[in-house]
Amino acid sequence: MPGTLDALFSHDRVRAARAHIERSDEVTLARQAALSAIPAPTGAEGARGARVAQLLDEAGLEDVTIDDVGNVRGWYVGARHVVPLHDMCVVLSAHLDTVFGPDLDVSVARRGARLEGPGIADNARGLAALVAIGEALVRAQVETRRPVLFAATVGEEGSGDLRGVRHLFCPSAPPPIRPSAFIALDGAGIERIVHRALGARRYHVTYSGPGGHSWAAFGVANPANAVGRAVARLAERPAYSAPRTTCAVVRIGGGTSLNSIPQTAWFDIDLRSEDARALEKLDGAVQATLREALDEENRHRLPGTTPLTLDLRRVGDRPSGLTPRSHPLVQTAVAATRAVGHEHQLACASTDANVPIALGVPAVALGAGGRAGDAHLPTEWYENDKGALGIVRALLVTAAMAEAQ
């Protein structure tokens, strides 16, 4: 069982770690801006990962490495740890990647109290907090019964499909870890506790046909029409709120010119649900809808012409699940939120915590303090309102789960 927060508040070394975080607030903010200015599109996180590895090494963590997929790993080994390094550790993570492509300017502007730049909160804030907590534990020499693995992961966003955290838990990716708890630092905020994993399925849908001149070949099966039929049918699907389940068309494209029937047309869909069975049911219904659109367009083609084909490719599969609100990890996060003067908000989202939750490992995702807006937009911003308190909250949860002595 984790240590109580009352005991931690009177724990001299934990108090010293908290004081270090509060004193270093401006340093953490500067690191956040500097990390945000290093491009890190999903799949190209190397430069940012190298800098995070350097910062974790400078903070005093042990055995800082970059693994085969690009995750950065570093260990905090409390002097009194009583379990093997990789067995029943606590994992504290933050993801390296952003949703933005390589051509976007990710420089950061400071306007008064506000930092503006793509990814400044999601997840440069989480990364800066990761470094700050590691540094605070080392400086204060907090003794823990369990080691803490600090992990900066690749591939959390979109097409990354949680690739980095999956690798952390892969039995064939040495050294295997068997955590007792997993805490993800993701974005800003001081109240939200994500303990329910939002499941997601993503598909790339392509209709293909013979194509041809828009006048001379008119009447052949048209992939663009099939896309239109499918999208219209999906838009008419009812929304479900118990459990909340959604289906969204998120990208669409195809064709080569203004006077040609396309040979291919495509779209991407994002299916989500808090419940695994509801997501599976939605998946089956959506696939049936896509085939219905195919059949309908083929029925309208001229006799003797080539029918359309459908290619359905799954490009993302994020598991769902939950860490019960009664679990000590969630209760510790609730108590830590109150301890820094705020009321908690239990929430559901898709984060790196999805993977450990699905594997039966207790996991939550926490914001790292401050306020933010325009997430996933080039106009993203961050204000350091009670920023240090958000990091202190994460420190308290980490220290409690690592059983600070």
Tab-separated table of C-alpha atoms in Angstrom, residues 93-326:
chain	number	residue	atom	x	y	z
A	93	SER	CA	5.797	9.048	-18.069
A	94	ALA	CA	5.252	11.915	-20.500
A	95	HIS	CA	4.993	11.639	-24.265
A	96	LEU	CA	7.516	13.250	-26.589
A	97	ASP	CA	5.490	13.657	-29.779
A	98	THR	CA	3.120	16.323	-31.040
A	99	VAL	CA	0.291	16.254	-33.588
A	100	PHE	CA	2.082	18.761	-35.826
A	101	GLY	CA	3.930	17.956	-39.037
A	102	PRO	CA	7.587	18.677	-39.776
A	103	ASP	CA	6.911	21.841	-41.793
A	104	LEU	CA	5.156	23.803	-39.052
A	105	ASP	CA	7.085	26.477	-37.187
A	106	VAL	CA	7.062	25.349	-33.541
A	107	SER	CA	8.916	28.327	-32.092
A	108	VAL	CA	7.507	29.736	-28.844
A	109	ALA	CA	6.498	33.332	-28.217
A	110	ARG	CA	6.140	34.826	-24.742
A	111	ARG	CA	3.409	37.436	-24.406
A	112	GLY	CA	3.130	38.565	-20.822
A	113	ALA	CA	2.143	35.564	-18.719
A	114	ARG	CA	1.319	33.465	-21.766
A	115	LEU	CA	3.552	31.142	-23.778
A	116	GLU	CA	2.278	30.503	-27.294
A	117	GLY	CA	3.438	27.757	-29.624
A	118	PRO	CA	2.283	24.446	-31.117
A	119	GLY	CA	2.639	21.756	-28.458
A	120	ILE	CA	3.579	24.151	-25.643
A	121	ALA	CA	1.158	22.374	-23.294
A	122	ASP	CA	0.664	19.027	-25.046
A	123	ASN	CA	3.132	17.815	-24.186
A	124	ALA	CA	6.083	20.106	-23.511
A	125	ARG	CA	4.493	20.804	-20.139
A	126	GLY	CA	4.406	17.117	-19.248
A	127	LEU	CA	8.042	16.653	-20.277
A	128	ALA	CA	9.221	19.649	-18.252
A	129	ALA	CA	7.331	18.311	-15.233
A	130	LEU	CA	8.910	14.877	-15.712
A	131	VAL	CA	12.379	16.430	-15.504
A	132	ALA	CA	11.408	18.615	-12.540
A	133	ILE	CA	10.153	15.668	-10.477
A	134	GLY	CA	13.228	13.588	-11.239
A	135	GLU	CA	15.507	16.454	-10.272
A	136	ALA	CA	13.543	17.124	-7.068
A	137	LEU	CA	13.705	13.502	-5.904
A	138	VAL	CA	17.455	13.387	-6.542
A	139	ARG	CA	18.215	16.738	-4.901
A	140	ALA	CA	16.137	15.915	-1.815
A	141	GLN	CA	17.425	12.313	-1.706
A	142	VAL	CA	13.944	10.931	-1.103
A	143	GLU	CA	14.168	7.295	-0.030
A	144	THR	CA	11.604	4.937	-1.542
A	145	ARG	CA	10.794	1.254	-1.239
A	146	ARG	CA	10.050	1.053	-4.963
A	147	PRO	CA	12.201	2.362	-7.830
A	148	VAL	CA	10.682	4.877	-10.235
A	149	LEU	CA	11.119	4.543	-13.994
A	150	PHE	CA	11.021	7.935	-15.727
A	151	ALA	CA	9.885	7.390	-19.323
A	152	ALA	CA	9.499	9.890	-22.172
A	153	THR	CA	7.548	7.963	-24.798
A	154	VAL	CA	7.227	8.174	-28.564
A	155	GLY	CA	4.090	7.711	-30.636
A	156	GLU	CA	1.353	8.728	-28.208
A	157	GLU	CA	-0.517	10.965	-30.625
A	158	GLY	CA	-2.767	9.954	-33.520
A	159	SER	CA	-1.034	7.632	-35.941
A	160	GLY	CA	1.537	6.703	-33.301
A	161	ASP	CA	-1.141	4.471	-31.761
A	162	LEU	CA	0.638	4.436	-28.358
A	163	ARG	CA	3.673	2.780	-29.942
A	164	GLY	CA	6.134	3.900	-27.280
A	165	VAL	CA	4.199	2.776	-24.223
A	166	ARG	CA	3.323	-0.506	-25.930
A	167	HIS	CA	7.054	-1.101	-26.327
A	168	LEU	CA	7.639	-0.400	-22.636
A	169	PHE	CA	5.305	-3.251	-21.779
A	170	CYS	CA	6.390	-5.620	-24.553
A	171	PRO	CA	7.720	-8.866	-22.986
A	172	SER	CA	10.280	-9.233	-25.789
A	173	ALA	CA	11.671	-5.709	-25.286
A	174	PRO	CA	14.290	-6.031	-22.560
A	175	PRO	CA	14.339	-5.270	-19.781
A	176	PRO	CA	10.711	-6.232	-19.094
A	177	ILE	CA	8.949	-4.082	-16.520
A	178	ARG	CA	6.223	-5.143	-14.120
A	179	PRO	CA	4.943	-1.870	-12.647
A	180	SER	CA	2.847	-1.542	-9.532
A	181	ALA	CA	1.514	1.788	-10.836
A	182	PHE	CA	1.722	3.969	-13.952
A	183	ILE	CA	1.311	7.767	-13.930
A	184	ALA	CA	1.213	9.738	-17.191
A	185	LEU	CA	1.884	13.481	-17.216
A	186	ASP	CA	-0.115	14.859	-20.112
A	187	GLY	CA	-0.723	18.548	-20.746
A	188	ALA	CA	-1.742	21.224	-18.275
A	189	GLY	CA	-4.246	21.358	-15.419
A	190	ILE	CA	-4.411	20.609	-11.736
A	191	GLU	CA	-7.825	18.996	-11.167
A	192	ARG	CA	-8.432	16.301	-13.765
A	193	ILE	CA	-7.593	12.665	-12.987
A	194	VAL	CA	-7.959	10.395	-16.007
A	195	HIS	CA	-8.648	6.916	-14.691
A	196	ARG	CA	-10.895	5.644	-17.512
A	197	ALA	CA	-9.199	4.729	-20.785
A	198	LEU	CA	-11.102	5.904	-23.856
A	199	GLY	CA	-10.891	3.141	-26.461
A	200	ALA	CA	-10.432	4.063	-30.118
A	201	ARG	CA	-10.379	2.360	-33.514
A	202	ARG	CA	-9.133	4.266	-36.554
A	203	TYR	CA	-9.625	3.162	-40.174
A	204	HIS	CA	-8.389	4.338	-43.559
A	205	VAL	CA	-11.213	3.603	-45.999
A	206	THR	CA	-10.508	3.477	-49.750
A	207	TYR	CA	-12.948	2.901	-52.612
A	208	SER	CA	-11.339	2.089	-55.981
A	209	GLY	CA	-12.691	1.797	-59.517
A	210	PRO	CA	-11.831	2.231	-63.195
A	211	GLY	CA	-12.079	6.023	-63.259
A	212	GLY	CA	-12.142	7.896	-66.512
A	213	HIS	CA	-13.162	11.104	-68.232
A	214	SER	CA	-15.881	12.939	-66.337
A	215	TRP	CA	-17.998	13.148	-69.548
A	216	ALA	CA	-16.960	10.198	-71.676
A	217	ALA	CA	-16.860	7.677	-68.836
A	218	PHE	CA	-19.837	9.028	-66.918
A	219	GLY	CA	-21.878	6.160	-65.513
A	220	VAL	CA	-19.005	4.036	-64.255
A	221	ALA	CA	-18.980	3.421	-60.531
A	222	ASN	CA	-17.508	6.503	-58.887
A	223	PRO	CA	-15.340	6.123	-55.768
A	224	ALA	CA	-16.144	9.709	-54.761
A	225	ASN	CA	-19.851	8.889	-54.814
A	226	ALA	CA	-19.239	5.846	-52.630
A	227	VAL	CA	-17.348	8.006	-50.145
A	228	GLY	CA	-20.235	10.467	-50.146
A	229	ARG	CA	-22.790	7.714	-49.601
A	230	ALA	CA	-20.758	6.228	-46.758
A	231	VAL	CA	-20.119	9.554	-45.036
A	232	ALA	CA	-23.794	10.521	-45.284
A	233	ARG	CA	-24.855	7.214	-43.751
A	234	LEU	CA	-22.316	7.553	-40.941
A	235	ALA	CA	-23.479	11.115	-40.237
A	236	GLU	CA	-27.008	9.796	-39.698
A	237	ARG	CA	-25.933	7.321	-37.042
A	238	PRO	CA	-27.486	8.091	-33.642
A	239	ALA	CA	-25.240	9.325	-30.856
A	240	TYR	CA	-24.970	7.179	-27.731
A	241	SER	CA	-24.324	8.691	-24.327
A	242	ALA	CA	-24.500	5.649	-22.039
A	243	PRO	CA	-21.782	4.639	-22.586
A	244	ARG	CA	-20.657	7.573	-24.691
A	245	THR	CA	-19.731	6.239	-28.151
A	246	THR	CA	-18.766	8.324	-31.186
A	247	CYS	CA	-18.001	7.940	-34.881
A	248	ALA	CA	-16.260	10.835	-36.656
A	249	VAL	CA	-15.037	11.276	-40.224
A	250	VAL	CA	-11.762	13.133	-39.736
A	251	ARG	CA	-10.088	13.327	-43.181
A	252	ILE	CA	-11.200	12.891	-46.765
A	253	GLY	CA	-9.555	12.962	-50.190
A	254	GLY	CA	-9.125	11.528	-53.688
A	255	GLY	CA	-9.122	12.354	-57.386
A	256	THR	CA	-6.546	13.836	-59.733
A	257	SER	CA	-8.217	16.570	-61.769
A	258	LEU	CA	-11.370	18.613	-62.311
A	259	ASN	CA	-12.415	16.603	-65.366
A	260	SER	CA	-11.710	13.058	-64.245
A	261	ILE	CA	-13.752	10.510	-62.350
A	262	PRO	CA	-11.293	9.397	-59.671
A	263	GLN	CA	-9.842	5.921	-59.604
A	264	THR	CA	-9.658	6.137	-55.821
A	265	ALA	CA	-11.316	8.151	-53.084
A	266	TRP	CA	-10.730	7.746	-49.384
A	267	PHE	CA	-11.556	8.940	-45.907
A	268	ASP	CA	-10.403	8.293	-42.348
A	269	ILE	CA	-12.733	7.548	-39.463
A	270	ASP	CA	-12.220	7.673	-35.712
A	271	LEU	CA	-14.419	5.418	-33.553
A	272	ARG	CA	-14.378	5.855	-29.776
A	273	SER	CA	-16.102	4.518	-26.705
A	274	GLU	CA	-15.599	4.258	-22.966
A	275	ASP	CA	-16.801	0.648	-23.172
A	276	ALA	CA	-14.982	-2.124	-25.063
A	277	ARG	CA	-18.192	-3.962	-25.995
A	278	ALA	CA	-19.836	-0.795	-27.273
A	279	LEU	CA	-16.756	-0.028	-29.385
A	280	GLU	CA	-16.804	-3.536	-30.860
A	281	LYS	CA	-20.490	-3.199	-31.696
A	282	LEU	CA	-19.914	0.203	-33.316
A	283	ASP	CA	-16.993	-1.192	-35.318
A	284	GLY	CA	-19.172	-3.938	-36.785
A	285	ALA	CA	-21.983	-1.515	-37.627
A	286	VAL	CA	-19.593	0.917	-39.330
A	287	GLN	CA	-18.026	-1.838	-41.434
A	288	ALA	CA	-21.526	-2.917	-42.537
A	289	THR	CA	-22.308	0.686	-43.495
A	290	LEU	CA	-19.168	0.911	-45.622
A	291	ARG	CA	-20.147	-2.246	-47.521
A	292	GLU	CA	-23.685	-0.945	-48.015
A	293	ALA	CA	-22.295	2.229	-49.606
A	294	LEU	CA	-20.127	0.085	-51.880
A	295	ASP	CA	-23.079	-2.063	-52.965
A	296	GLU	CA	-25.302	0.949	-53.549
A	297	GLU	CA	-22.796	2.702	-55.799
A	298	ASN	CA	-22.149	-0.495	-57.717
A	299	ARG	CA	-25.908	-0.916	-58.346
A	300	HIS	CA	-25.929	2.488	-60.042
A	301	ARG	CA	-23.100	1.774	-62.507
A	302	LEU	CA	-23.659	1.105	-66.188
A	303	PRO	CA	-24.126	-2.571	-67.046
A	304	GLY	CA	-20.903	-4.317	-67.970
A	305	THR	CA	-18.629	-1.772	-66.293
A	306	THR	CA	-16.134	-2.653	-63.572
A	307	PRO	CA	-17.455	-2.571	-60.004
A	308	LEU	CA	-15.822	-0.659	-57.188
A	309	THR	CA	-13.774	-2.384	-54.527
A	310	LEU	CA	-13.385	-1.486	-50.868
A	311	ASP	CA	-10.134	-1.547	-48.915
A	312	LEU	CA	-10.523	-1.115	-45.157
A	313	ARG	CA	-7.269	-0.716	-43.268
A	314	ARG	CA	-7.133	-0.371	-39.492
A	315	VAL	CA	-4.544	2.277	-38.586
A	316	GLY	CA	-5.187	2.580	-34.859
A	317	ASP	CA	-6.482	0.440	-32.023
A	318	ARG	CA	-6.395	1.911	-28.524
A	319	PRO	CA	-7.743	-0.301	-25.751
A	320	SER	CA	-10.309	0.825	-23.219
A	321	GLY	CA	-10.718	0.012	-19.538
A	322	LEU	CA	-10.493	1.682	-16.148
A	323	THR	CA	-8.638	1.872	-12.896
A	324	PRO	CA	-11.479	1.769	-10.337
A	325	ARG	CA	-12.019	4.980	-8.412
A	326	SER	CA	-11.644	2.950	-5.228
